[in-house]
PDB file of C-alpha atoms in Angstrom:
ATOM      1  CA  TYR R   1     -12.026 -29.663  12.974  1.00  0.00           C
ATOM      2  CA  LEU R   2     -15.119 -28.084  14.700  1.00  0.00           C
ATOM      3  CA  ARG R   3     -14.664 -24.710  13.043  1.00  0.00           C
ATOM      4  CA  PRO R   4     -16.740 -23.900  10.022  1.00  0.00           C
ATOM      5  CA  VAL R   5     -15.077 -24.749   6.731  1.00  0.00           C
ATOM      6  CA  THR R   6     -13.598 -22.018   4.529  1.00  0.00           C
ATOM      7  CA  TRP R   7     -13.936 -22.806   0.713  1.00  0.00           C
ATOM      8  CA  MET R   8     -10.911 -21.890  -1.284  1.00  0.00           C
ATOM      9  CA  SER R   9     -10.126 -22.229  -4.854  1.00  0.00           C
ATOM     10  CA  PHE R  10      -6.849 -21.639  -6.565  1.00  0.00           C
ATOM     11  CA  VAL R  11      -6.781 -21.337 -10.309  1.00  0.00           C
ATOM     12  CA  PHE R  12      -3.293 -21.385 -12.140  1.00  0.00           C
ATOM     13  CA  ASP R  13      -1.796 -21.090 -15.579  1.00  0.00           C
ATOM     14  CA  ALA R  14       1.554 -20.691 -17.123  1.00  0.00           C
ATOM     15  CA  SER R  15       2.991 -19.385 -20.408  1.00  0.00           C
ATOM     16  CA  PRO R  16       6.623 -19.465 -21.825  1.00  0.00           C
ATOM     17  CA  PHE R  17       7.117 -16.122 -20.251  1.00  0.00           C
ATOM     18  CA  GLY R  18       5.335 -16.307 -16.860  1.00  0.00           C
ATOM     19  CA  LEU R  19       3.142 -17.782 -14.113  1.00  0.00           C
ATOM     20  CA  GLY R  20      -0.188 -16.673 -12.970  1.00  0.00           C
ATOM     21  CA  GLY R  21      -2.909 -17.515 -10.667  1.00  0.00           C
ATOM     22  CA  PHE R  22      -5.714 -16.287  -8.404  1.00  0.00           C
ATOM     23  CA  LEU R  23      -7.275 -17.279  -5.180  1.00  0.00           C
ATOM     24  CA  CYS R  24     -10.965 -17.371  -4.339  1.00  0.00           C
ATOM     25  CA  ILE R  25     -12.223 -17.580  -0.705  1.00  0.00           C
ATOM     26  CA  ASN R  26     -16.026 -18.484  -0.258  1.00  0.00           C
ATOM     27  CA  GLY R  27     -16.579 -17.580  -3.947  1.00  0.00           C
ATOM     28  CA  THR R  28     -14.783 -14.260  -4.148  1.00  0.00           C
ATOM     29  CA  ILE R  29     -11.500 -13.605  -5.877  1.00  0.00           C
ATOM     30  CA  VAL R  30      -9.279 -12.071  -3.105  1.00  0.00           C
ATOM     31  CA  GLU R  31      -5.743 -12.164  -4.287  1.00  0.00           C
ATOM     32  CA  TYR R  32      -3.717 -12.844  -7.488  1.00  0.00           C
ATOM     33  CA  PHE R  33      -0.186 -13.039  -8.666  1.00  0.00           C
ATOM     34  CA  SER R  34       1.725 -12.803 -11.873  1.00  0.00           C
ATOM     35  CA  SER R  35       5.339 -13.804 -11.873  1.00  0.00           C
ATOM     36  CA  ALA R  36       7.889 -13.544 -14.705  1.00  0.00           C
ATOM     37  CA  LEU R  37      10.032 -16.515 -15.509  1.00  0.00           C
ATOM     38  CA  THR R  38      13.458 -15.719 -14.702  1.00  0.00           C
ATOM     39  CA  PRO R  39      17.008 -16.694 -15.874  1.00  0.00           C
ATOM     40  CA  PHE R  40      17.277 -18.677 -12.642  1.00  0.00           C
ATOM     41  CA  ASP R  41      13.989 -20.616 -13.487  1.00  0.00           C
ATOM     42  CA  CYS R  42      15.261 -21.242 -17.080  1.00  0.00           C
ATOM     43  CA  ASN R  43      18.717 -22.361 -15.816  1.00  0.00           C
ATOM     44  CA  MET R  44      17.265 -24.604 -13.034  1.00  0.00           C
ATOM     45  CA  PHE R  45      14.949 -26.382 -15.410  1.00  0.00           C
ATOM     46  CA  ASN R  46      17.121 -26.283 -18.653  1.00  0.00           C
ATOM     47  CA  ALA R  47      14.367 -24.588 -20.638  1.00  0.00           C
ATOM     48  CA  PRO R  48      14.872 -21.353 -22.683  1.00  0.00           C
ATOM     49  CA  LEU R  49      12.655 -18.371 -22.054  1.00  0.00           C
ATOM     50  CA  GLY R  50       9.796 -17.960 -24.639  1.00  0.00           C
ATOM     51  CA  ASP R  51       9.854 -21.531 -25.715  1.00  0.00           C
ATOM     52  CA  ALA R  52       6.906 -23.877 -25.290  1.00  0.00           C
ATOM     53  CA  MET R  53       9.591 -26.769 -24.656  1.00  0.00           C
ATOM     54  CA  GLY R  54       9.321 -26.021 -20.964  1.00  0.00           C
ATOM     55  CA  GLN R  55       5.644 -25.748 -20.869  1.00  0.00           C
ATOM     56  CA  GLN R  56       5.027 -28.791 -18.592  1.00  0.00           C
ATOM     57  CA  THR R  57       7.552 -27.527 -16.176  1.00  0.00           C
ATOM     58  CA  TRP R  58       6.207 -24.078 -16.059  1.00  0.00           C
ATOM     59  CA  GLU R  59       2.467 -25.180 -15.475  1.00  0.00           C
ATOM     60  CA  ALA R  60       3.783 -27.372 -12.602  1.00  0.00           C
ATOM     61  CA  LEU R  61       5.944 -24.431 -11.306  1.00  0.00           C
ATOM     62  CA  ALA R  62       2.720 -22.048 -11.423  1.00  0.00           C
ATOM     63  CA  LEU R  63       0.945 -24.682  -9.261  1.00  0.00           C
ATOM     64  CA  LEU R  64       3.734 -24.765  -6.813  1.00  0.00           C
ATOM     65  CA  VAL R  65       4.234 -21.097  -6.627  1.00  0.00           C
ATOM     66  CA  GLY R  66       0.575 -20.418  -5.893  1.00  0.00           C
ATOM     67  CA  LEU R  67       0.395 -23.222  -3.274  1.00  0.00           C
ATOM     68  CA  LYS R  68       3.490 -21.839  -1.503  1.00  0.00           C
ATOM     69  CA  LEU R  69       2.331 -18.319  -1.678  1.00  0.00           C
ATOM     70  CA  TRP R  70      -0.985 -19.003  -0.008  1.00  0.00           C
ATOM     71  CA  LEU R  71       0.370 -21.652   2.215  1.00  0.00           C
ATOM     72  CA  PRO R  72      -0.399 -19.830   5.303  1.00  0.00           C
ATOM     73  CA  LEU R  73      -4.106 -19.493   4.528  1.00  0.00           C
ATOM     74  CA  TRP R  74      -4.680 -23.285   4.118  1.00  0.00           C
ATOM     75  CA  LYS R  75      -1.809 -25.053   5.876  1.00  0.00           C
ATOM     76  CA  SER R  76      -3.326 -25.447   9.303  1.00  0.00           C
ATOM     77  CA  HIS R  77      -6.850 -24.141   8.956  1.00  0.00           C
ATOM     78  CA  ARG R  78      -9.960 -26.094   8.211  1.00  0.00           C
ATOM     79  CA  VAL R  79     -10.497 -25.515   4.429  1.00  0.00           C
ATOM     80  CA  ALA R  80     -12.037 -27.229   1.473  1.00  0.00           C
ATOM     81  CA  LEU R  81      -9.257 -26.433  -1.000  1.00  0.00           C
ATOM     82  CA  ALA R  82      -9.957 -26.799  -4.735  1.00  0.00           C
ATOM     83  CA  VAL R  83      -7.126 -26.519  -7.412  1.00  0.00           C
ATOM     84  CA  GLU R  84      -8.080 -25.739 -10.923  1.00  0.00           C
ATOM     85  CA  GLY R  85      -6.080 -25.392 -14.065  1.00  0.00           C
ATOM     86  CA  ASP R  86      -5.939 -26.305 -17.652  1.00  0.00           C
ATOM     87  CA  ASN R  87      -3.003 -28.533 -17.685  1.00  0.00           C
ATOM     88  CA  VAL R  88      -3.681 -32.213 -16.882  1.00  0.00           C
ATOM     89  CA  GLY R  89       0.048 -32.992 -16.290  1.00  0.00           C
ATOM     90  CA  ALA R  90       0.269 -30.547 -13.473  1.00  0.00           C
ATOM     91  CA  LEU R  91      -2.978 -31.603 -11.932  1.00  0.00           C
ATOM     92  CA  THR R  92      -1.880 -35.266 -12.090  1.00  0.00           C
ATOM     93  CA  LEU R  93       1.359 -34.293 -10.446  1.00  0.00           C
ATOM     94  CA  LEU R  94      -0.554 -32.745  -7.571  1.00  0.00           C
ATOM     95  CA  SER R  95      -2.772 -35.754  -7.175  1.00  0.00           C
ATOM     96  CA  LYS R  96       0.028 -38.275  -7.133  1.00  0.00           C
ATOM     97  CA  PHE R  97       3.143 -36.272  -5.998  1.00  0.00           C
ATOM     98  CA  LYS R  98       5.092 -37.685  -8.873  1.00  0.00           C
ATOM     99  CA  ALA R  99       5.694 -37.010 -12.473  1.00  0.00           C
ATOM    100  CA  ALA R 100       8.010 -37.837 -15.583  1.00  0.00           C
ATOM    101  CA  GLY R 101      10.772 -35.477 -16.467  1.00  0.00           C
ATOM    102  CA  LYS R 102      13.497 -33.537 -14.449  1.00  0.00           C
ATOM    103  CA  GLY R 103      11.493 -30.357 -13.857  1.00  0.00           C
ATOM    104  CA  PRO R 104       8.192 -31.700 -13.061  1.00  0.00           C
ATOM    105  CA  GLY R 105       9.757 -34.489 -11.165  1.00  0.00           C
ATOM    106  CA  MET R 106      11.594 -32.146  -8.901  1.00  0.00           C
ATOM    107  CA  ILE R 107       8.389 -29.816  -8.544  1.00  0.00           C
ATOM    108  CA  ALA R 108       6.551 -32.956  -7.375  1.00  0.00           C
ATOM    109  CA  ARG R 109       8.958 -33.514  -4.563  1.00  0.00           C
ATOM    110  CA  GLU R 110       8.625 -29.964  -3.640  1.00  0.00           C
ATOM    111  CA  MET R 111       4.829 -30.327  -3.423  1.00  0.00           C
ATOM    112  CA  ALA R 112       5.191 -33.716  -1.504  1.00  0.00           C
ATOM    113  CA  LEU R 113       7.291 -31.797   1.044  1.00  0.00           C
ATOM    114  CA  LEU R 114       4.826 -29.026   1.138  1.00  0.00           C
ATOM    115  CA  PHE R 115       1.940 -31.240   1.789  1.00  0.00           C
ATOM    116  CA  SER R 116       3.809 -33.161   4.433  1.00  0.00           C
ATOM    117  CA  GLU R 117       3.242 -30.595   7.015  1.00  0.00           C
ATOM    118  CA  ALA R 118      -0.253 -29.394   5.924  1.00  0.00           C
ATOM    119  CA  SER R 119      -3.352 -30.366   7.754  1.00  0.00           C
ATOM    120  CA  PHE R 120      -5.481 -30.504   4.583  1.00  0.00           C
ATOM    121  CA  GLU R 121      -4.985 -31.568   0.948  1.00  0.00           C
ATOM    122  CA  PRO R 122      -6.942 -30.309  -1.990  1.00  0.00           C
ATOM    123  CA  ARG R 123     -10.531 -31.660  -1.799  1.00  0.00           C
ATOM    124  CA  CYS R 124     -11.037 -31.117  -5.617  1.00  0.00           C
ATOM    125  CA  ILE R 125      -8.508 -31.265  -8.310  1.00  0.00           C
ATOM    126  CA  SER R 126     -10.366 -29.959 -11.433  1.00  0.00           C
ATOM    127  CA  HIS R 127      -9.459 -29.451 -15.020  1.00  0.00           C
ATOM    128  CA  ILE R 128     -10.600 -26.261 -16.775  1.00  0.00           C
ATOM    129  CA  PRO R 129     -10.666 -26.388 -20.524  1.00  0.00           C
ATOM    130  CA  GLY R 130      -7.884 -23.871 -21.747  1.00  0.00           C
ATOM    131  CA  ILE R 131     -10.313 -21.619 -23.517  1.00  0.00           C
ATOM    132  CA  SER R 132     -12.225 -21.066 -20.226  1.00  0.00           C
ATOM    133  CA  ASN R 133      -9.142 -20.402 -18.173  1.00  0.00           C
ATOM    134  CA  ILE R 134      -9.103 -16.772 -19.228  1.00  0.00           C
ATOM    135  CA  ILE R 135      -8.167 -14.887 -16.113  1.00  0.00           C
ATOM    136  CA  ALA R 136      -5.200 -17.197 -15.063  1.00  0.00           C
ATOM    137  CA  ASP R 137      -4.008 -17.295 -18.614  1.00  0.00           C
ATOM    138  CA  MET R 138      -3.937 -13.476 -18.889  1.00  0.00           C
ATOM    139  CA  LEU R 139      -2.002 -13.308 -15.575  1.00  0.00           C
ATOM    140  CA  SER R 140       0.670 -15.879 -17.018  1.00  0.00           C
ATOM    141  CA  ARG R 141       0.972 -13.671 -20.305  1.00  0.00           C
ATOM    142  CA  LYS R 142       1.530 -10.339 -18.475  1.00  0.00           C
ATOM    143  CA  HIS R 143       5.446 -10.665 -19.116  1.00  0.00           C
ATOM    144  CA  ASP R 144       5.152 -11.749 -22.810  1.00  0.00           C
ATOM    145  CA  PRO R 145       6.894  -8.913 -24.678  1.00  0.00           C
ATOM    146  CA  LYS R 146       4.817  -9.538 -27.822  1.00  0.00           C
ATOM    147  CA  LYS R 147       1.346  -9.088 -25.832  1.00  0.00           C
ATOM    148  CA  SER R 148      -0.178  -6.051 -24.353  1.00  0.00           C
ATOM    149  CA  TYR R 149      -1.598  -6.517 -20.877  1.00  0.00           C
ATOM    150  CA  THR R 150      -4.748  -5.194 -19.119  1.00  0.00           C
ATOM    151  CA  LEU R 151      -5.746  -6.299 -15.820  1.00  0.00           C
ATOM    152  CA  PRO R 152      -8.802  -8.632 -16.059  1.00  0.00           C
ATOM    153  CA  ALA R 153     -11.927  -6.748 -14.920  1.00  0.00           C
ATOM    154  CA  ALA R 154     -12.707  -9.745 -12.515  1.00  0.00           C
ATOM    155  CA  LEU R 155      -9.516  -8.754 -10.575  1.00  0.00           C
ATOM    156  CA  ALA R 156     -10.404  -5.161 -10.036  1.00  0.00           C
ATOM    157  CA  HIS R 157     -11.222  -5.542  -6.273  1.00  0.00           C
ATOM    158  CA  ALA R 158      -8.611  -8.330  -5.637  1.00  0.00           C
ATOM    159  CA  ARG R 159      -5.172  -7.643  -4.092  1.00  0.00           C
ATOM    160  CA  GLU R 160      -2.003  -8.291  -6.102  1.00  0.00           C
ATOM    161  CA  VAL R 161       0.545 -10.465  -4.152  1.00  0.00           C
ATOM    162  CA  PHE R 162       4.007 -11.073  -4.969  1.00  0.00           C
ATOM    163  CA  PRO R 163       5.795 -14.502  -4.687  1.00  0.00           C
ATOM    164  CA  PRO R 164       9.142 -14.554  -3.127  1.00  0.00           C
ATOM    165  CA  PRO R 165      12.107 -14.839  -5.491  1.00  0.00           C
ATOM    166  CA  ARG R 166      12.758 -18.139  -6.942  1.00  0.00           C
ATOM    167  CA  ASN R 167      16.289 -19.067  -6.219  1.00  0.00           C
ATOM    168  CA  LYS R 168      18.155 -22.049  -4.588  1.00  0.00           C
ATOM    169  CA  ASP R 169      16.720 -21.244  -1.271  1.00  0.00           C
ATOM    170  CA  TYR R 170      13.129 -21.339  -2.506  1.00  0.00           C
ATOM    171  CA  TYR R 171      13.184 -25.087  -3.028  1.00  0.00           C
ATOM    172  CA  LEU R 172      13.002 -27.148  -0.033  1.00  0.00           C
ATOM    173  CA  SER R 173      14.329 -30.278  -1.790  1.00  0.00           C
ATOM    174  CA  LEU R 174      17.647 -28.643  -2.445  1.00  0.00           C
ATOM    175  CA  ARG R 175      18.189 -27.796   1.326  1.00  0.00           C
ATOM    176  CA  PRO R 176      19.644 -30.261   3.795  1.00  0.00           C
ATOM    177  CA  ALA R 177      16.930 -32.170   5.642  1.00  0.00           C
ATOM    178  CA  SER R 178      17.742 -30.202   8.819  1.00  0.00           C
ATOM    179  CA  GLN R 179      16.893 -26.792   7.133  1.00  0.00           C
ATOM    180  CA  ARG R 180      13.564 -28.058   5.494  1.00  0.00           C
ATOM    181  CA  GLU R 181      11.056 -25.987   7.660  1.00  0.00           C
ATOM    182  CA  ILE R 182       8.248 -24.870   5.488  1.00  0.00           C
ATOM    183  CA  GLU R 183       7.682 -21.155   5.543  1.00  0.00           C
ATOM    184  CA  GLY R 184       5.157 -18.969   4.161  1.00  0.00           C
ATOM    185  CA  PRO R 185       5.808 -15.498   2.743  1.00  0.00           C
ATOM    186  CA  GLN R 186       7.334 -13.055   5.164  1.00  0.00           C
TER     187      GLN R 186
END
């Protein structure tokens, strides 16, 4: 608690084809991810690929993926963490750790388990109007077969990182309680 605070901001978004987000540390974008939705994701949450029916689930999943991906950076360090996105449902899920619906409800439980071992919770949960969430939106649409993708110029000096595969082992709430140790990326 006596160390200087590090300012971190995680911005996320989702599309019917993928998830995306980027991390700023002390005002500089340092890392980003773009992850395609997989057949496992679609089966897990009963939402077809490319259909907006699963949008609330995908937004919550983008939030979870980013928080887990950068967990080692904020879990036990003195940080002022801000989380920003254009989906009010996902932001509310983060602030209350509960949500309506099977997919968002399961993701809320995952986040509660994630934060149960963290020293710090987000200091700021902020809504970005969708039209202003350009970089994260572009990252989430990288895997859309109907769109062409160009890396946003703001990410030219940032490092691309890759979330671990989402499968049954990815979800802490699907493991027995004795196997729920939270791990960051290997």
